[in-house]
mmCIF file of N, CA, C and O in Angstrom:
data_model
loop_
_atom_site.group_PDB
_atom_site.id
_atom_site.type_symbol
_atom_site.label_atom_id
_atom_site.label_comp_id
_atom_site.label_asym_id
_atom_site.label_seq_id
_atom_site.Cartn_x
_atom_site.Cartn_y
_atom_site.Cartn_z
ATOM 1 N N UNK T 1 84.768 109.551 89.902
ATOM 2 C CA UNK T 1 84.846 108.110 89.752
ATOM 3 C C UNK T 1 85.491 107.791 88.408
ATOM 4 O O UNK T 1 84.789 107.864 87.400
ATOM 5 N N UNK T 2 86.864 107.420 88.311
ATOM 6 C CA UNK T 2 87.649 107.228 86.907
ATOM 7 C C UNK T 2 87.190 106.129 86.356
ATOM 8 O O UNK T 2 87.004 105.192 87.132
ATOM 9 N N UNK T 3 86.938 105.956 85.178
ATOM 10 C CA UNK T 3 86.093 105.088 84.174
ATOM 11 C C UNK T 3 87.337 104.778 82.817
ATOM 12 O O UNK T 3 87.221 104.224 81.724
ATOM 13 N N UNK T 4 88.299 105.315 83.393
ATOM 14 C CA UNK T 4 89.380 104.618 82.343
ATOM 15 C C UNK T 4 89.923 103.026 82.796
ATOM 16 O O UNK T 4 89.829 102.483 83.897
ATOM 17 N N UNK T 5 90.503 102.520 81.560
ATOM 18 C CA UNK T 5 90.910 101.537 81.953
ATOM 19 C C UNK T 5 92.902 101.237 81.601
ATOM 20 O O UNK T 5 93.581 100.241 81.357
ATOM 21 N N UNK T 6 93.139 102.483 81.735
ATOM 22 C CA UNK T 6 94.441 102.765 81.511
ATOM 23 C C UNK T 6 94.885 103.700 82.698
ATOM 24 O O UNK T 6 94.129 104.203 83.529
ATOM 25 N N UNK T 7 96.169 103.832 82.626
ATOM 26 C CA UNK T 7 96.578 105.149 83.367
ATOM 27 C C UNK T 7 96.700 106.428 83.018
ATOM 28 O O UNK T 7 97.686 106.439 82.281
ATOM 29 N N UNK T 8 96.258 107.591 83.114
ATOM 30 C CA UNK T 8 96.312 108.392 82.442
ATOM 31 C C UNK T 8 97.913 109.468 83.047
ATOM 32 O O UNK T 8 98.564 110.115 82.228
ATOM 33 N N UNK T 9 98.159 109.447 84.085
ATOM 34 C CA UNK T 9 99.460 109.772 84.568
ATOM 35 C C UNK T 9 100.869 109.010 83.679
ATOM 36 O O UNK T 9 102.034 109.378 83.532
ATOM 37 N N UNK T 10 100.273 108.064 83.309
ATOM 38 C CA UNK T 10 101.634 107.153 82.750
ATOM 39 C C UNK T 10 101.613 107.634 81.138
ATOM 40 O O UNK T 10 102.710 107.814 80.609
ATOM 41 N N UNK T 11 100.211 107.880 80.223
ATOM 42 C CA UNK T 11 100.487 108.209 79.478
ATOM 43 C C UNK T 11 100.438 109.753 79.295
ATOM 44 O O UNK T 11 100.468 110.049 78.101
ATOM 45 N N UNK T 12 100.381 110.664 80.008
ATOM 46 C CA UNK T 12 101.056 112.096 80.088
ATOM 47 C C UNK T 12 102.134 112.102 80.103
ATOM 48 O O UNK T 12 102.755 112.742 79.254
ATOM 49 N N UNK T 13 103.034 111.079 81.503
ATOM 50 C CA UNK T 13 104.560 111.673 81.353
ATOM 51 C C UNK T 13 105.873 110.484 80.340
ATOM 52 O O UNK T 13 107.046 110.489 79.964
ATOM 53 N N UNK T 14 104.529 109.540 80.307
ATOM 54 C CA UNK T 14 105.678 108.097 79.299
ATOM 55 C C UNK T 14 105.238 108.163 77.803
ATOM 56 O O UNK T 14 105.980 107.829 76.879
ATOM 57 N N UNK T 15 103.707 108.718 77.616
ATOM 58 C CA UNK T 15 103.143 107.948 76.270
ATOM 59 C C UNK T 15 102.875 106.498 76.013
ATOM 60 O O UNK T 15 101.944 106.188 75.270
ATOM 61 N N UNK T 16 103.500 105.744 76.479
ATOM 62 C CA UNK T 16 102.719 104.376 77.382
ATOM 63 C C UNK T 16 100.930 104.466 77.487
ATOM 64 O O UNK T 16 100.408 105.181 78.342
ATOM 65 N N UNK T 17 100.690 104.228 77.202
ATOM 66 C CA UNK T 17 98.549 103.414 77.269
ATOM 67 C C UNK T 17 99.259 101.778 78.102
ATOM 68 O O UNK T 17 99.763 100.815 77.524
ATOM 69 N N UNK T 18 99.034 101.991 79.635
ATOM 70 C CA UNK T 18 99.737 100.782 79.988
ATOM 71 C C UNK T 18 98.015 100.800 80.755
ATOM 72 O O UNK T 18 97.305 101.793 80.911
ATOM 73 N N UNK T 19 97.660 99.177 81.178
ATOM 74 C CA UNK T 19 96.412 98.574 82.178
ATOM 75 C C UNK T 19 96.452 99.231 83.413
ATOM 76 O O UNK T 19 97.561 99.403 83.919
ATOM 77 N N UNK T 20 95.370 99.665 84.042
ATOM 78 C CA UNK T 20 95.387 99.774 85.597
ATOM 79 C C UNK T 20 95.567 98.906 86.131
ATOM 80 O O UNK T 20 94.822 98.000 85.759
ATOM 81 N N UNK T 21 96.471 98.535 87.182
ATOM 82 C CA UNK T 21 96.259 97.228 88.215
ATOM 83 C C UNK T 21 96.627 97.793 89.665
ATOM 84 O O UNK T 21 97.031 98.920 89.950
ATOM 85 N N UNK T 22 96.375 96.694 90.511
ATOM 86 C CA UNK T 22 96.814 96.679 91.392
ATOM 87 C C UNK T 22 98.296 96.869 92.310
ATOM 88 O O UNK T 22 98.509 95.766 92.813
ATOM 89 N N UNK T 23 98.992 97.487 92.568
ATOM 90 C CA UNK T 23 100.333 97.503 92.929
ATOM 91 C C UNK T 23 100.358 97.408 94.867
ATOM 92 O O UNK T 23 99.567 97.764 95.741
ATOM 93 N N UNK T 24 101.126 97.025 94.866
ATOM 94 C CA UNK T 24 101.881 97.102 96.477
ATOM 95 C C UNK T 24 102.588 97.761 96.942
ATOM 96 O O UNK T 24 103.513 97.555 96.157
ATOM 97 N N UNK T 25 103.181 98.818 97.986
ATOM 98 C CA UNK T 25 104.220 99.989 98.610
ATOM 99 C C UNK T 25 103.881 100.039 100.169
ATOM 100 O O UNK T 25 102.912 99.715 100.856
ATOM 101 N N UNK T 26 104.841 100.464 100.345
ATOM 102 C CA UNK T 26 105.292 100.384 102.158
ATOM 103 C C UNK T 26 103.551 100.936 102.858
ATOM 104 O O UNK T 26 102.996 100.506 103.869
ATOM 105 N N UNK T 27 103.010 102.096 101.793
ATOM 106 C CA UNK T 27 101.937 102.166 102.492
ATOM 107 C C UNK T 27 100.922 101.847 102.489
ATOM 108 O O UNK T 27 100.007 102.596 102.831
ATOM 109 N N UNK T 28 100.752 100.655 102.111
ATOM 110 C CA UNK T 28 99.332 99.919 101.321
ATOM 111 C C UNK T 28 99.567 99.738 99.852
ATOM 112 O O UNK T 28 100.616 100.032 99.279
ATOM 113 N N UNK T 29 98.265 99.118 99.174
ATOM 114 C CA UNK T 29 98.288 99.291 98.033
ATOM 115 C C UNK T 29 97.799 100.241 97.061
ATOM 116 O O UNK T 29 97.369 101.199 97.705
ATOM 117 N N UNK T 30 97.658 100.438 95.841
ATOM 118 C CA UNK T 30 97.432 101.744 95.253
ATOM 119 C C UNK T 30 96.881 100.989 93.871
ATOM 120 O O UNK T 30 96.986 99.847 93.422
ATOM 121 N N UNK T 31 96.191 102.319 93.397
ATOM 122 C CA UNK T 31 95.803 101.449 91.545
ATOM 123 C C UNK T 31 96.886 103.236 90.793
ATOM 124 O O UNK T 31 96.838 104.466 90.768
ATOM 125 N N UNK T 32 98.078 101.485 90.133
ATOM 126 C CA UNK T 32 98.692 102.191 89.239
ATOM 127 C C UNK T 32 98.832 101.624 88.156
ATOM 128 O O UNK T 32 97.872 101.068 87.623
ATOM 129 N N UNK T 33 100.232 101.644 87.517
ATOM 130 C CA UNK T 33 100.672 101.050 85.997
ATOM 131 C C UNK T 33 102.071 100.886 86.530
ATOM 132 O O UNK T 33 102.728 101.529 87.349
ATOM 133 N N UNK T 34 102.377 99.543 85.615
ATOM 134 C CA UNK T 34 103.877 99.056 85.451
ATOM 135 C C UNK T 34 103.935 98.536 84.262
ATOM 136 O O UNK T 34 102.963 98.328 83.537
ATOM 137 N N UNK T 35 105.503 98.219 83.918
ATOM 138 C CA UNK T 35 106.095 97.817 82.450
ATOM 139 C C UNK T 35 106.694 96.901 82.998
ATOM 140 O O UNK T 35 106.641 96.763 84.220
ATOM 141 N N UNK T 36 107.498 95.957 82.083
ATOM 142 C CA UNK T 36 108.238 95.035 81.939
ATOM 143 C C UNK T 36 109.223 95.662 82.986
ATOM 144 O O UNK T 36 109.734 94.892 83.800
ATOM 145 N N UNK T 37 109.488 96.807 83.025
ATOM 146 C CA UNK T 37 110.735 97.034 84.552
ATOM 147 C C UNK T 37 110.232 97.475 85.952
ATOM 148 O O UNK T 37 110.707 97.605 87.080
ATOM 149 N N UNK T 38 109.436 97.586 85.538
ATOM 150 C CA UNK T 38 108.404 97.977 86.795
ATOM 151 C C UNK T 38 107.563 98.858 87.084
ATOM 152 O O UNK T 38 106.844 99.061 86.106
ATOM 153 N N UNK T 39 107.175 99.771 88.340
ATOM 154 C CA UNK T 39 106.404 100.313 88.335
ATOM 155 C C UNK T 39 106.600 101.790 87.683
ATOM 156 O O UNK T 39 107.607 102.496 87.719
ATOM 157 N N UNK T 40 105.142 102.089 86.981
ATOM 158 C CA UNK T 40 105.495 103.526 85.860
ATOM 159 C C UNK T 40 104.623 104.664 86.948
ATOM 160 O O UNK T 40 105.245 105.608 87.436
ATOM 161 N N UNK T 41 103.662 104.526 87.145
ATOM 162 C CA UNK T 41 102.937 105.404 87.773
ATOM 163 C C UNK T 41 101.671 104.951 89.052
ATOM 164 O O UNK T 41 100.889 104.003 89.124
ATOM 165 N N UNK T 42 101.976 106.289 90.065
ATOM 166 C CA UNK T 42 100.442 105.881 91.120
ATOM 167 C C UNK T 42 99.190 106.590 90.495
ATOM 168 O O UNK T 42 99.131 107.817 90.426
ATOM 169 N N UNK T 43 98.098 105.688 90.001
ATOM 170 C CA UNK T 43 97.053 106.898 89.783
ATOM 171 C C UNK T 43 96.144 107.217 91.004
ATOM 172 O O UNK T 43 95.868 108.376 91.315
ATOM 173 N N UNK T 44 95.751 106.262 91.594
ATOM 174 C CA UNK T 44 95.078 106.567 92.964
ATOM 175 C C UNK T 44 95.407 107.577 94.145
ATOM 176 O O UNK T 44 96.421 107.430 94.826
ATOM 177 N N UNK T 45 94.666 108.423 94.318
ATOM 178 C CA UNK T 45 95.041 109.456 95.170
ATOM 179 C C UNK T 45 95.131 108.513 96.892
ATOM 180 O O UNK T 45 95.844 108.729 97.872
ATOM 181 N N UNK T 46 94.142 107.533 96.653
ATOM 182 C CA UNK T 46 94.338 106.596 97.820
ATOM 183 C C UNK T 46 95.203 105.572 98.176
ATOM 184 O O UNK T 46 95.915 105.060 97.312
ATOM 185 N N UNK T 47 95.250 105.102 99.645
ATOM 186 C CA UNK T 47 95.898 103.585 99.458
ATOM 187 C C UNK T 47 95.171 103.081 99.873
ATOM 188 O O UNK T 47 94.229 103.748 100.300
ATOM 189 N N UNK T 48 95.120 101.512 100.029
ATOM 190 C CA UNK T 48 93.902 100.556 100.640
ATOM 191 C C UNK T 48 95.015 99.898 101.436
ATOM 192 O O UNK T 48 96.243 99.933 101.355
ATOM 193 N N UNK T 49 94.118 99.264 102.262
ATOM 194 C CA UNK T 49 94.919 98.321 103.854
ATOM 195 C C UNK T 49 94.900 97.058 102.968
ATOM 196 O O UNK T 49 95.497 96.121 103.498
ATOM 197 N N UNK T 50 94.410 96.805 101.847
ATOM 198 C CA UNK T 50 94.754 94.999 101.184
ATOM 199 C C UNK T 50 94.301 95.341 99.726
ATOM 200 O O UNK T 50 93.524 96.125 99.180
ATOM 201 N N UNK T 51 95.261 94.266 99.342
ATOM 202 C CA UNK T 51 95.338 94.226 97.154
ATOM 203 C C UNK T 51 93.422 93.691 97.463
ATOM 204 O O UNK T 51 92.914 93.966 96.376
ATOM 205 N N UNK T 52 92.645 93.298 98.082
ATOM 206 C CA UNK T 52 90.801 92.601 97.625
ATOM 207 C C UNK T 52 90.282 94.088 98.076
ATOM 208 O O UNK T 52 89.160 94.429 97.701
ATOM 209 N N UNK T 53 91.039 94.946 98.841
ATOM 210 C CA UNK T 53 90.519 96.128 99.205
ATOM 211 C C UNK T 53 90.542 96.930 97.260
ATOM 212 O O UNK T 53 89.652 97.268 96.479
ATOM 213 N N UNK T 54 92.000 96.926 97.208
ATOM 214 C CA UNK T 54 91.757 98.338 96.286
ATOM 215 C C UNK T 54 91.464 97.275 94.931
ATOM 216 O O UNK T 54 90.933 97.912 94.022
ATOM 217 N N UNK T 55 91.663 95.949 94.616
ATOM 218 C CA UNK T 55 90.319 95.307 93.484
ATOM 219 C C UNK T 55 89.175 95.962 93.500
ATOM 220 O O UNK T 55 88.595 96.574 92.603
ATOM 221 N N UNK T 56 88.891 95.767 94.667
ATOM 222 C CA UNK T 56 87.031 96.101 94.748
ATOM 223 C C UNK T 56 86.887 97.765 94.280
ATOM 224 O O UNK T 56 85.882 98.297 93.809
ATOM 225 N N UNK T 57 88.222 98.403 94.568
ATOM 226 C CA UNK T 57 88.047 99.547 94.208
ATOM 227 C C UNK T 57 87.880 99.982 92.693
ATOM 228 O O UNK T 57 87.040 100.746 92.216
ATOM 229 N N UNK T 58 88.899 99.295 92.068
ATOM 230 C CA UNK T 58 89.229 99.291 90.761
ATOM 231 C C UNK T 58 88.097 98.663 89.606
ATOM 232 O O UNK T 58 88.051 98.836 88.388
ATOM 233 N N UNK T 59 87.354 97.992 90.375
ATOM 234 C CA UNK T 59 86.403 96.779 89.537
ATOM 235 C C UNK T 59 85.082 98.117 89.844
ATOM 236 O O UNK T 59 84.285 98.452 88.968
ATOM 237 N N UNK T 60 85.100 98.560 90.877
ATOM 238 C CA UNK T 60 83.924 99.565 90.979
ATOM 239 C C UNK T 60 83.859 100.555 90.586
ATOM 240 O O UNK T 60 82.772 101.109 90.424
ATOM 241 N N UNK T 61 85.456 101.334 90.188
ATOM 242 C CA UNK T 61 85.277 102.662 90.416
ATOM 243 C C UNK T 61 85.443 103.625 91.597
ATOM 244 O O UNK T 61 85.666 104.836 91.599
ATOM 245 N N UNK T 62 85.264 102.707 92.654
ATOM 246 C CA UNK T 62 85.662 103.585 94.150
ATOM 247 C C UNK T 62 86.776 104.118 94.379
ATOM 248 O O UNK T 62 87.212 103.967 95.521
ATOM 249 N N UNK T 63 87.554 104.864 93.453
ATOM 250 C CA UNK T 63 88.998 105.562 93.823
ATOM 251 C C UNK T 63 88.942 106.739 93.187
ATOM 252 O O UNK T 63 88.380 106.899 92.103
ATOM 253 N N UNK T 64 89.622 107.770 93.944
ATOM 254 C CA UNK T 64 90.162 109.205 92.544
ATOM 255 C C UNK T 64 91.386 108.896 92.114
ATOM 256 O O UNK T 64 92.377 108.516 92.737
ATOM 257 N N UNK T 65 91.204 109.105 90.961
ATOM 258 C CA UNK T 65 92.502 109.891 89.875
ATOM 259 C C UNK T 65 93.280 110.850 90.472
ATOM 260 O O UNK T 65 92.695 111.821 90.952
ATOM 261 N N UNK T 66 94.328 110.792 90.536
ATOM 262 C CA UNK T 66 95.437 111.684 90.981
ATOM 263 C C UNK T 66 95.762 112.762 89.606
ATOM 264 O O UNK T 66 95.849 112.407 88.431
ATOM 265 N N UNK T 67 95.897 114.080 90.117
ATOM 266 C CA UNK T 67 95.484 114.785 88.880
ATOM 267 C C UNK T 67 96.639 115.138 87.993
ATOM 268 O O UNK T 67 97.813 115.209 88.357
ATOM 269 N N UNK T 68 96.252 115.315 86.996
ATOM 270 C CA UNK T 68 97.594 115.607 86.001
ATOM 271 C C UNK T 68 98.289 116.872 86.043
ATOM 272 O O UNK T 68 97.602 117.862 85.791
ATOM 273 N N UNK T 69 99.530 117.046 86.314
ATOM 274 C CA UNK T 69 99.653 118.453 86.585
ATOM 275 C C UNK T 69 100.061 119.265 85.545
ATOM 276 O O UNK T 69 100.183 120.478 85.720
#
């Protein structure tokens, strides 16, 4: 249960400390990070069927971390 409130994928491969949020992609949504150009990283190993789906995830904790390789 990830308890950060950053991405940790974004700052391994950018150095970026960017917010977790919510993002959108063809296959649902995901909890990642974006910049001013867009999206930097997926951290969620999951997707959710709706952005109140993966909130609830993000506000709870209900997602894995996608691991750093």
């Amino acid at each position: 249960m990830p308890n950060a409130s950053f991405g940790e994928l974004a700052l391994f491969h950018t150095g970026k400390q960017l917010p977790l949020q919510v993002l959108p992609s063809a296959a649902g949504h995901y909890i990642g990070t974006r910049d001013s150009q867009g999206p930097v990283s997926r951290e969620s190993r999951e997707y959710f069927r709706s952005s109140a789906a993966a909130e609830r995830a993000l506000a709870r904790g209900g997602w894995s971390q996608l691991a750093i390789p």
